[in-house]
Amino acid sequence: MIARVKHVLILAALMLFSMQVAAQETEQEREPFDDRYCMTCHGIDGVGNFGVQAPRLAGMEPWYLERQLKLFRDGLRGKHPEDTEGLAMQPMAVLTDESITDIVAWVGTWEYKPAPATITAGDKEHGESLYQTCATCHGINAEGNESMNAPALAGQNDWYLVTQLQNFKAGYRGYRDDDVYGSQMRQMSGVLQTRQDIIDVVSYINTLRKL
Amino acid sequence: MSKVVSRRDFLNLVGAIGGTSALIQASTALGLMPGTAAASELNLQAVPANGKSAVILGAGISGLCAAYELMKSGYQVTVLEASHRAGGRVMTLRSGDLVDELGNRQYCDFDDEPHLYFNAGAARIPSTHNNVLHYCRELGVELEMFINENKAAYFQDDNLMGGKPIRNREFSTNVRGFLAELFGKLFSETELMESFSREDAETLLSVVSNFGDLDEQMRYVGSTRGGYASGGFLEHGTAHDMIAIRELINRRFMNEVLTANEGETGPMLMQPVGGMDMIIKGFLRPLGERVHYRSLVRSVQVSNDSVSVEYEQNGTTHTINADYCFNCIPSHLMTGIANNFPTDYLEAMRYIRRGEAYKAAFQAKERFWEKDGIYGGISWINAPVRQIWYPAHGIHKQKGIMLAAYDYGGGMHFTKMTQEQRLEAALAQGEKVHPEYRQYMEKGVTIAWHRMNHMLGCSARWQRDRGGWTDDEENLYHRLQQSVNGRHYFIGDQVSQHSAWQESALLSAHWALQDMDQRQRAQAGA
Ligand SMILES: Cc1cc2nc3c(=O)[nH]c(=O)nc-3n(C[C@H](O)[C@H](O)[C@H](O)COP(=O)(O)OP(=O)(O)OC[C@H]3O[C@@H](n4cnc5c(N)ncnc54)[C@H](O)[C@@H]3O)c2cc1C
């Protein structure tokens, strides 16, 4: 009996050893990959890419970037079945904390250039009056305000701002109470009653510059 | 008000000489059936060795073709490819390969044997695709037949016959019988004789009767063409019971099945021996070191007499200046890369949408389907996996790679799932056709083209509506096909009106090379 147990143990040890060798060998041969794949969608140096509907990341506040990645990762954003673009981003953020830290630092090296305005036909004066409410949190020049937890809006891709405002209104973003800041913004989106209001306020934001 | 054609009018139309060939000509003109033509003849003017240069963006089949032709004509060429591999949507998976799907990276764990591969992108070469075939010949790519339709394969629909799978031959025999009987009921011989001669009318009815295997009263009462329920060799065979075909063909799914082996996916189809990427390897051999991997294009600036391209490799940024640039980077990715393209060009790039095709495959421990009389071909399942493909290569070997799902667009059903969910769905749906399916399947791979790194789509979608190309779409397309300053050319099947085929990708490259050549000749002549 004892002899048999010993035998099995040796066999198990041998197997373990050979498995380790096999694992090392395959790891060496295998094509490596890393998590720094953001540019495929967000454009070179995070300039934003209309073709994939992925917004500008360059120049984004590190605290906001990190928060969004964690919201996506934890399924608090990008899980609503109607949120097409959020659903595309959500699995991309299933990353470890270390990886998120690395990526936030990496994104921080990208040069900020304001996104070109594509929505300008709205009523900017009306947009300006609507924006007064927004300014409390997002700042007079839409430059963002960390103490209010609100990111910069100026310089962001305007088509993306439109999607977000629609998504907040429809409850595709900020749909959970434990998404404290998202649900706060979802309430604020009530200020914009119609699609035209959204176009107007974004047309106005397009006239602002953050730096 | 649409004009109602009487049965009499209809018969006259059909009876009129040349009626059908006229129809064929009309449909070619409408672009329903691609016209046959010889491989396009490229006759590029040779340039003094390395006297002119070209940079090719993306090692898709169109980019590699352009690089190869330019190299042959004496150009100094450089191919920049963002991925670790060449081929783009021509992707064959083998033991150990990385599937670079963002959010779902996997390694393919198939056994290491030549017949155990999976064509995760392009898989079929129609015999009308002369340019693909031309390069196979020129590059020494060995071909074998690909089997699309197999009368022994199955159709399965939960809502029909209690979900019981039926063989293709049983299904198609019954469909033919039903349609032929219908025709017999519509037109009597006397009626037919008003538009045809007696002889013609008789011939017509006998053809119809034969088509459906009808009895003397022009009734379909079952046929042994659908296979035997029992017997057939040492004893007389007995036919299967007829199936309620009215119910069967009254469904969209069957509609799709009935047209699956017509047109471009009709016989004969081919595949390279050992995997579709043998074509890519064929181009790569002569190109050698000219192809640079993991080289991400960052910027494309076109001037009047050159193109400047910036790219990043291993964290270092490089710049290349070349006389010409041929670019097959998917348009929806190019919109995120710095460039100085004209606005109407950009508008065209922004217009195109991307498709969502998805494929999955398993390695089977045993080729159980061959014991069920299936050698190659496709079974159809009215479920999200849609199809399962049996490999026609490696017959009677121990294992085989089986396509377990092919959703060729129109939804993100599988894309949204986790890897585990995808594999489980494929098993659960495959079991509908082969109850023993699950026990034979090992080592699954899945590929959601919508999420593949550096691709993010299965093919360009130019048309917003099913109705056909609008004038605006035609204009945008023709704009994108034109060069910028005669220096930068967009290529790839995205710059064709028949995307999702390698032939279109090759022809787009030829179009661009010819345009460049003409300009050069004109300049030289001036
Ligand atoms: C599921 C599926 C099934 C198919 N079935 C068939 C079939 O049966 N028969 C058939 O003939 N065709 C089929 N096709 C279509 C065929 O695969 C394509 O038409 C053809 O491969 C397209 O080639 P392309 O030259 O346009 O380039 P693509 O294959 O689109 O290549 C583009 C290249 O650009 C690279 N790239 C992207 N970004 C950058 C960057 N920033 N810098 C550098 N490089 C970059 C990519 O990595 C890629 O290699 C199928 C396609 C799919 C997806």
Tab-separated table of C-alpha atoms in Angstrom, chain B residues 102-494:
chain	number	residue	atom	x	y	z
B	102	LEU	CA	-9.789	41.942	-28.864
B	103	GLY	CA	-11.421	41.106	-25.567
B	104	ASN	CA	-11.163	37.375	-26.394
B	105	ARG	CA	-7.594	36.427	-27.256
B	106	GLN	CA	-7.161	32.681	-27.762
B	107	TYR	CA	-4.561	30.246	-28.995
B	108	CYS	CA	-5.706	27.600	-31.379
B	109	ASP	CA	-5.005	24.230	-29.802
B	110	PHE	CA	-5.593	21.894	-32.717
B	111	ASP	CA	-3.274	18.911	-33.035
B	112	ASP	CA	-0.261	19.593	-35.210
B	113	GLU	CA	-1.135	17.843	-38.457
B	114	PRO	CA	-1.344	19.260	-41.978
B	115	HIS	CA	-5.037	18.502	-42.481
B	116	LEU	CA	-6.053	19.947	-39.115
B	117	TYR	CA	-6.555	23.589	-40.042
B	118	PHE	CA	-9.467	25.988	-40.144
B	119	ASN	CA	-10.099	28.713	-42.707
B	120	ALA	CA	-11.494	31.325	-40.341
B	121	GLY	CA	-11.970	33.930	-43.079
B	122	ALA	CA	-12.005	33.186	-46.799
B	123	ALA	CA	-12.627	29.499	-47.501
B	124	ARG	CA	-14.008	29.025	-51.011
B	125	ILE	CA	-12.742	29.860	-54.479
B	126	PRO	CA	-15.391	29.840	-57.201
B	127	SER	CA	-14.191	28.667	-60.605
B	128	THR	CA	-15.255	32.049	-62.032
B	129	HIS	CA	-12.689	33.902	-59.897
B	130	ASN	CA	-10.082	34.001	-62.607
B	131	ASN	CA	-7.630	36.273	-60.892
B	132	VAL	CA	-7.453	34.253	-57.690
B	133	LEU	CA	-6.930	31.177	-59.830
B	134	HIS	CA	-4.359	32.976	-61.951
B	135	TYR	CA	-2.227	33.735	-58.892
B	136	CYS	CA	-2.644	30.185	-57.572
B	137	ARG	CA	-1.191	28.985	-60.858
B	138	GLU	CA	1.588	31.555	-60.954
B	139	LEU	CA	2.569	31.104	-57.290
B	140	GLY	CA	2.393	27.332	-57.314
B	141	VAL	CA	-0.534	27.041	-54.912
B	142	GLU	CA	-1.947	23.547	-55.188
B	143	LEU	CA	-5.744	23.389	-55.327
B	144	GLU	CA	-8.351	20.777	-54.533
B	145	MET	CA	-12.128	20.752	-54.813
B	146	PHE	CA	-14.232	22.256	-52.089
B	147	ILE	CA	-17.599	20.659	-51.474
B	148	ASN	CA	-20.417	23.022	-50.656
B	149	GLU	CA	-23.502	20.953	-51.320
B	150	ASN	CA	-23.743	17.384	-50.163
B	151	LYS	CA	-27.009	15.528	-50.724
B	152	ALA	CA	-26.224	13.382	-47.694
B	153	ALA	CA	-25.910	16.351	-45.346
B	154	TYR	CA	-28.846	17.496	-43.219
B	155	PHE	CA	-31.403	20.247	-42.759
B	156	GLN	CA	-32.794	20.782	-39.333
B	157	ASP	CA	-35.529	23.105	-38.104
B	158	ASP	CA	-37.087	22.801	-34.638
B	159	ASN	CA	-40.471	23.739	-36.054
B	160	LEU	CA	-40.567	21.068	-38.714
B	161	MET	CA	-41.146	17.362	-38.349
B	162	GLY	CA	-40.591	17.574	-34.632
B	163	GLY	CA	-37.095	18.916	-35.174
B	164	LYS	CA	-35.939	15.727	-36.859
B	165	PRO	CA	-32.997	16.379	-39.209
B	166	ILE	CA	-33.676	15.375	-42.813
B	167	ARG	CA	-31.152	14.630	-45.513
B	168	ASN	CA	-30.620	17.170	-48.255
B	169	ARG	CA	-31.531	14.548	-50.880
B	170	GLU	CA	-34.848	13.836	-49.231
B	171	PHE	CA	-35.606	17.491	-48.945
B	172	SER	CA	-34.631	18.419	-52.479
B	173	THR	CA	-36.444	15.438	-54.003
B	174	ASN	CA	-39.618	16.450	-52.250
B	175	VAL	CA	-39.241	20.099	-53.255
B	176	ARG	CA	-38.791	19.145	-56.885
B	177	GLY	CA	-41.744	16.784	-56.767
B	178	PHE	CA	-43.921	19.452	-55.268
B	179	LEU	CA	-42.932	22.169	-57.754
B	180	ALA	CA	-43.336	19.813	-60.731
B	181	GLU	CA	-46.778	18.700	-59.613
B	182	LEU	CA	-47.750	22.317	-59.175
B	183	PHE	CA	-46.728	23.056	-62.755
B	184	GLY	CA	-48.674	20.025	-64.001
B	185	LYS	CA	-51.756	21.311	-62.218
B	186	LEU	CA	-51.411	24.794	-63.670
B	187	PHE	CA	-51.061	23.923	-67.317
B	188	SER	CA	-52.801	21.107	-69.154
B	189	GLU	CA	-51.325	19.783	-72.371
B	190	THR	CA	-54.119	21.416	-74.397
B	191	GLU	CA	-53.356	24.729	-72.824
B	192	LEU	CA	-49.671	24.368	-73.512
B	193	MET	CA	-50.366	23.505	-77.140
B	194	GLU	CA	-51.831	26.963	-77.683
B	195	SER	CA	-48.320	28.385	-77.368
B	196	PHE	CA	-46.105	25.432	-78.216
B	197	SER	CA	-46.200	22.780	-80.891
B	198	ARG	CA	-47.597	19.426	-79.777
B	199	GLU	CA	-44.107	17.996	-79.749
B	200	ASP	CA	-42.718	20.827	-77.651
B	201	ALA	CA	-45.608	20.651	-75.226
B	202	GLU	CA	-45.060	16.931	-74.772
B	203	THR	CA	-41.349	17.382	-74.254
B	204	LEU	CA	-41.970	20.132	-71.759
B	205	LEU	CA	-44.336	18.033	-69.715
B	206	SER	CA	-42.011	15.058	-69.749
B	207	VAL	CA	-39.122	17.244	-68.590
B	208	VAL	CA	-41.279	18.576	-65.784
B	209	SER	CA	-42.403	15.076	-64.891
B	210	ASN	CA	-38.831	13.827	-64.834
B	211	PHE	CA	-37.667	16.842	-62.883
B	212	GLY	CA	-40.062	15.954	-60.086
B	213	ASP	CA	-40.213	12.162	-60.588
B	214	LEU	CA	-44.017	12.336	-61.055
B	215	ASP	CA	-46.378	9.502	-61.899
B	216	GLU	CA	-48.434	9.267	-65.156
B	217	GLN	CA	-51.107	11.523	-63.716
B	218	MET	CA	-48.454	14.146	-63.060
B	219	ARG	CA	-48.690	13.556	-59.324
B	220	TYR	CA	-45.820	13.381	-56.930
B	221	VAL	CA	-46.229	10.292	-54.804
B	222	GLY	CA	-42.737	10.049	-53.354
B	223	SER	CA	-39.469	9.016	-54.972
B	224	THR	CA	-36.513	6.822	-54.203
B	225	ARG	CA	-34.264	9.672	-55.253
B	226	GLY	CA	-34.632	10.853	-51.698
B	227	GLY	CA	-32.816	7.739	-50.550
B	228	TYR	CA	-34.124	4.452	-49.300
B	229	ALA	CA	-35.742	3.909	-45.950
B	230	SER	CA	-34.547	0.312	-46.219
B	231	GLY	CA	-33.068	-2.105	-48.752
B	232	GLY	CA	-31.683	-0.945	-52.058
B	233	PHE	CA	-28.883	-3.326	-52.855
B	234	LEU	CA	-29.608	-7.015	-52.326
B	235	GLU	CA	-33.294	-6.300	-51.980
B	236	HIS	CA	-35.541	-3.723	-53.574
B	237	GLY	CA	-35.406	-0.443	-51.754
B	238	THR	CA	-38.382	1.235	-50.157
B	239	ALA	CA	-38.690	4.975	-50.401
B	240	HIS	CA	-39.024	7.326	-47.468
B	241	ASP	CA	-42.430	8.689	-46.676
B	242	MET	CA	-43.239	11.925	-48.442
B	243	ILE	CA	-42.759	15.042	-46.383
B	244	ALA	CA	-45.203	17.879	-46.061
B	245	ILE	CA	-43.284	20.054	-48.425
B	246	ARG	CA	-45.843	22.799	-48.517
B	247	GLU	CA	-44.977	23.455	-44.911
B	248	LEU	CA	-41.264	23.130	-45.602
B	249	ILE	CA	-40.774	25.578	-48.400
B	250	ASN	CA	-43.001	28.124	-46.819
B	251	ARG	CA	-40.110	29.260	-44.676
B	252	ARG	CA	-37.333	31.781	-45.042
B	253	PHE	CA	-34.759	29.295	-43.831
B	254	MET	CA	-35.537	26.884	-46.648
B	255	ASN	CA	-35.455	29.731	-49.083
B	256	GLU	CA	-31.885	30.359	-48.059
B	257	VAL	CA	-31.012	26.688	-48.253
B	258	LEU	CA	-32.451	26.365	-51.752
B	259	THR	CA	-30.295	29.153	-53.159
B	260	ALA	CA	-27.119	28.227	-51.249
B	261	ASN	CA	-25.591	26.280	-54.091
B	262	GLU	CA	-26.434	28.630	-56.909
B	263	GLY	CA	-24.467	31.495	-58.386
B	264	GLU	CA	-21.085	32.176	-56.854
B	265	THR	CA	-21.302	29.379	-54.298
B	266	GLY	CA	-22.490	26.892	-56.898
B	267	PRO	CA	-20.230	24.099	-58.126
B	268	MET	CA	-17.344	23.981	-58.739
B	269	LEU	CA	-15.597	25.536	-55.814
B	270	MET	CA	-11.978	25.055	-54.828
B	271	GLN	CA	-9.643	25.452	-51.884
B	272	PRO	CA	-5.864	25.452	-51.626
B	273	VAL	CA	-4.440	22.219	-50.238
B	274	GLY	CA	-3.423	22.877	-46.626
B	275	GLY	CA	-5.338	26.121	-46.063
B	276	MET	CA	-6.432	29.319	-47.809
B	277	ASP	CA	-3.360	31.169	-46.577
B	278	MET	CA	-1.226	29.109	-48.964
B	279	ILE	CA	-2.059	31.943	-51.388
B	280	ILE	CA	-0.721	34.475	-48.890
B	281	LYS	CA	2.400	32.370	-48.390
B	282	GLY	CA	2.750	32.245	-52.154
B	283	PHE	CA	2.943	36.051	-52.284
B	284	LEU	CA	5.172	36.253	-49.219
B	285	ARG	CA	7.863	33.962	-50.611
B	286	PRO	CA	9.092	36.298	-53.362
B	287	LEU	CA	8.431	39.398	-51.223
B	288	GLY	CA	10.645	38.152	-48.395
B	289	GLU	CA	12.019	40.878	-46.140
B	290	ARG	CA	9.974	43.545	-47.843
B	291	VAL	CA	7.071	42.787	-45.492
B	292	HIS	CA	7.327	44.402	-42.057
B	293	TYR	CA	5.156	43.005	-39.282
B	294	ARG	CA	3.875	44.683	-36.130
B	295	SER	CA	4.281	47.939	-38.036
B	296	LEU	CA	1.328	50.157	-37.272
B	297	VAL	CA	0.700	52.929	-39.768
B	298	ARG	CA	0.229	56.233	-37.906
B	299	SER	CA	0.059	58.856	-40.600
B	300	VAL	CA	-0.301	59.133	-44.380
B	301	GLN	CA	0.541	62.467	-46.033
B	302	VAL	CA	0.159	62.790	-49.780
B	303	SER	CA	1.914	65.500	-51.761
B	304	ASN	CA	2.048	66.156	-55.487
B	305	ASP	CA	4.939	63.871	-56.198
B	306	SER	CA	5.232	61.501	-53.236
B	307	VAL	CA	3.652	59.997	-50.172
B	308	SER	CA	5.065	60.142	-46.680
B	309	VAL	CA	4.060	57.398	-44.254
B	310	GLU	CA	4.819	57.300	-40.572
B	311	TYR	CA	4.657	53.981	-38.737
B	312	GLU	CA	5.491	52.518	-35.373
B	313	GLN	CA	7.411	49.308	-34.872
B	314	ASN	CA	8.543	48.025	-31.456
B	315	GLY	CA	7.864	51.408	-29.904
B	316	THR	CA	9.945	53.339	-32.433
B	317	THR	CA	8.476	55.685	-34.998
B	318	HIS	CA	9.801	55.532	-38.559
B	319	THR	CA	9.026	57.511	-41.698
B	320	ILE	CA	9.035	56.241	-45.265
B	321	ASN	CA	8.823	58.418	-48.358
B	322	ALA	CA	7.751	56.706	-51.543
B	323	ASP	CA	6.614	57.628	-55.026
B	324	TYR	CA	3.385	55.670	-54.616
B	325	CYS	CA	1.189	54.306	-51.875
B	326	PHE	CA	-1.340	51.457	-52.081
B	327	ASN	CA	-3.518	51.242	-49.024
B	328	CYS	CA	-5.759	48.342	-47.970
B	329	ILE	CA	-6.221	49.386	-44.351
B	330	PRO	CA	-9.956	49.036	-43.620
B	331	SER	CA	-11.589	52.430	-44.177
B	332	HIS	CA	-13.163	52.452	-40.697
B	333	LEU	CA	-9.678	52.171	-39.183
B	334	MET	CA	-8.112	54.629	-41.612
B	335	THR	CA	-10.490	57.321	-40.285
B	336	GLY	CA	-8.546	57.117	-37.003
B	337	ILE	CA	-5.146	57.538	-38.663
B	338	ALA	CA	-3.697	60.979	-39.379
B	339	ASN	CA	-3.953	61.903	-43.061
B	340	ASN	CA	-4.350	64.828	-45.422
B	341	PHE	CA	-6.921	63.246	-47.732
B	342	PRO	CA	-9.420	65.525	-49.473
B	343	THR	CA	-12.772	65.964	-47.709
B	344	ASP	CA	-14.844	64.076	-50.274
B	345	TYR	CA	-12.472	61.144	-49.940
B	346	LEU	CA	-12.896	61.232	-46.177
B	347	GLU	CA	-16.629	61.450	-46.583
B	348	ALA	CA	-16.600	58.242	-48.626
B	349	MET	CA	-14.447	56.511	-46.007
B	350	ARG	CA	-16.794	57.556	-43.243
B	351	TYR	CA	-19.813	56.314	-45.148
B	352	ILE	CA	-18.849	52.644	-45.308
B	353	ARG	CA	-20.097	50.404	-42.524
B	354	ARG	CA	-18.553	47.188	-41.348
B	355	GLY	CA	-20.025	43.682	-41.254
B	356	GLU	CA	-20.252	41.292	-38.327
B	357	ALA	CA	-19.477	37.790	-39.639
B	358	TYR	CA	-18.627	35.107	-37.113
B	359	LYS	CA	-17.174	31.618	-37.420
B	360	ALA	CA	-16.458	28.834	-34.951
B	361	ALA	CA	-14.776	25.454	-35.315
B	362	PHE	CA	-14.005	22.340	-33.320
B	363	GLN	CA	-11.479	19.643	-33.695
B	364	ALA	CA	-13.384	16.348	-33.796
B	365	LYS	CA	-11.758	13.364	-32.084
B	366	GLU	CA	-13.264	11.159	-34.684
B	367	ARG	CA	-14.731	11.816	-38.139
B	368	PHE	CA	-18.100	10.446	-37.013
B	369	TRP	CA	-19.934	12.078	-39.932
B	370	GLU	CA	-18.153	9.847	-42.414
B	371	LYS	CA	-19.685	6.815	-40.706
B	372	ASP	CA	-23.013	8.519	-41.342
B	373	GLY	CA	-22.228	8.726	-45.066
B	374	ILE	CA	-21.272	12.410	-45.111
B	375	TYR	CA	-18.121	13.369	-47.012
B	376	GLY	CA	-17.727	17.130	-47.176
B	377	GLY	CA	-20.489	19.681	-47.585
B	378	ILE	CA	-22.770	21.652	-45.329
B	379	SER	CA	-25.618	20.836	-42.967
B	380	TRP	CA	-28.095	23.612	-42.317
B	381	ILE	CA	-29.587	24.310	-38.903
B	382	ASN	CA	-32.317	26.873	-38.388
B	383	ALA	CA	-30.506	28.307	-35.366
B	384	PRO	CA	-27.875	31.038	-34.951
B	385	VAL	CA	-24.988	28.722	-35.958
B	386	ARG	CA	-26.753	28.331	-39.340
B	387	GLN	CA	-24.263	25.899	-40.839
B	388	ILE	CA	-21.855	23.115	-40.004
B	389	TRP	CA	-19.194	22.182	-42.553
B	390	TYR	CA	-17.639	18.767	-42.910
B	391	PRO	CA	-14.067	18.846	-44.221
B	392	ALA	CA	-13.660	17.152	-47.581
B	393	HIS	CA	-9.919	16.921	-47.086
B	394	GLY	CA	-8.372	14.282	-44.836
B	395	ILE	CA	-11.069	11.722	-45.622
B	396	HIS	CA	-10.904	8.636	-43.375
B	397	LYS	CA	-8.175	10.060	-41.177
B	398	GLN	CA	-8.760	9.943	-37.437
B	399	LYS	CA	-9.572	13.602	-36.768
B	400	GLY	CA	-10.940	16.545	-38.652
B	401	ILE	CA	-11.694	20.225	-38.171
B	402	MET	CA	-15.352	21.018	-38.480
B	403	LEU	CA	-16.854	24.452	-38.935
B	404	ALA	CA	-19.378	24.658	-36.104
B	405	ALA	CA	-20.976	28.034	-36.812
B	406	TYR	CA	-21.051	30.549	-39.624
B	407	ASP	CA	-23.093	33.636	-39.030
B	408	TYR	CA	-22.301	35.701	-42.094
B	409	GLY	CA	-23.717	38.925	-40.889
B	410	GLY	CA	-26.771	40.776	-39.784
B	411	GLY	CA	-26.204	40.662	-36.069
B	412	MET	CA	-23.869	40.422	-33.135
B	413	HIS	CA	-25.464	37.330	-31.621
B	414	PHE	CA	-22.262	35.380	-30.982
B	415	THR	CA	-19.932	38.373	-30.901
B	416	LYS	CA	-21.535	39.547	-27.672
B	417	MET	CA	-21.042	36.189	-25.943
B	418	THR	CA	-18.104	35.008	-23.877
B	419	GLN	CA	-15.893	32.269	-25.300
B	420	GLU	CA	-17.555	29.654	-23.053
B	421	GLN	CA	-21.035	30.748	-24.116
B	422	ARG	CA	-20.054	30.660	-27.780
B	423	LEU	CA	-18.678	27.131	-27.567
B	424	GLU	CA	-21.622	25.877	-25.551
B	425	ALA	CA	-24.096	27.393	-28.044
B	426	ALA	CA	-22.271	25.698	-30.913
B	427	LEU	CA	-22.411	22.329	-29.149
B	428	ALA	CA	-26.061	22.666	-28.178
B	429	GLN	CA	-27.066	23.610	-31.718
B	430	GLY	CA	-24.889	21.020	-33.435
B	431	GLU	CA	-26.513	18.344	-31.312
B	432	LYS	CA	-29.780	19.006	-33.086
B	433	VAL	CA	-28.308	17.390	-36.184
B	434	HIS	CA	-25.899	14.883	-34.668
B	435	PRO	CA	-27.053	13.725	-31.220
B	436	GLU	CA	-23.532	12.435	-30.506
B	437	TYR	CA	-21.911	15.728	-31.565
B	438	ARG	CA	-20.763	16.910	-28.135
B	439	GLN	CA	-18.895	13.757	-27.202
B	440	TYR	CA	-16.678	14.015	-30.290
B	441	MET	CA	-15.830	17.686	-30.075
B	442	GLU	CA	-12.658	19.065	-28.549
B	443	LYS	CA	-10.545	22.199	-28.883
B	444	GLY	CA	-12.884	24.901	-30.086
B	445	VAL	CA	-11.948	28.253	-31.635
B	446	THR	CA	-14.210	31.221	-32.344
B	447	ILE	CA	-13.612	34.282	-34.490
B	448	ALA	CA	-15.807	37.362	-34.287
B	449	TRP	CA	-14.565	39.481	-37.176
B	450	HIS	CA	-16.168	42.580	-35.729
B	451	ARG	CA	-13.565	42.448	-32.956
B	452	MET	CA	-10.491	41.117	-34.712
B	453	ASN	CA	-7.517	43.372	-34.057
B	454	HIS	CA	-6.606	45.635	-37.012
B	455	MET	CA	-9.691	44.488	-38.887
B	456	LEU	CA	-12.864	45.108	-36.860
B	457	GLY	CA	-15.231	43.900	-39.519
B	458	CYS	CA	-15.796	41.115	-42.024
B	459	SER	CA	-16.352	43.301	-45.062
B	460	ALA	CA	-17.367	46.743	-46.236
B	461	ARG	CA	-21.076	47.523	-46.302
B	462	TRP	CA	-21.684	50.264	-48.829
B	463	GLN	CA	-25.412	49.857	-49.205
B	464	ARG	CA	-27.696	51.222	-46.537
B	465	ASP	CA	-30.812	49.732	-48.169
B	466	ARG	CA	-31.365	46.364	-49.688
B	467	GLY	CA	-32.863	47.989	-52.764
B	468	GLY	CA	-29.541	48.602	-54.493
B	469	TRP	CA	-26.883	51.269	-54.637
B	470	THR	CA	-28.190	54.824	-54.488
B	471	ASP	CA	-26.672	57.497	-56.744
B	472	ASP	CA	-24.926	58.969	-53.723
B	473	GLU	CA	-23.403	55.626	-52.891
B	474	GLU	CA	-22.219	55.177	-56.470
B	475	ASN	CA	-20.583	58.600	-56.364
B	476	LEU	CA	-18.881	58.012	-53.049
B	477	TYR	CA	-17.607	54.670	-54.260
B	478	HIS	CA	-16.178	56.082	-57.480
B	479	ARG	CA	-14.558	58.870	-55.522
B	480	LEU	CA	-12.785	56.437	-53.219
B	481	GLN	CA	-11.597	54.381	-56.169
B	482	GLN	CA	-9.803	57.406	-57.661
B	483	SER	CA	-6.323	58.200	-56.493
B	484	VAL	CA	-5.221	61.181	-54.456
B	485	ASN	CA	-2.857	63.120	-56.735
B	486	GLY	CA	-2.119	59.938	-58.692
B	487	ARG	CA	-0.011	58.960	-55.676
B	488	HIS	CA	-2.247	57.321	-53.123
B	489	TYR	CA	-4.669	54.509	-53.981
B	490	PHE	CA	-7.211	52.837	-51.759
B	491	ILE	CA	-7.461	49.134	-52.531
B	492	GLY	CA	-9.046	46.005	-51.102
B	493	ASP	CA	-12.488	44.514	-51.532
B	494	GLN	CA	-13.755	47.650	-49.776
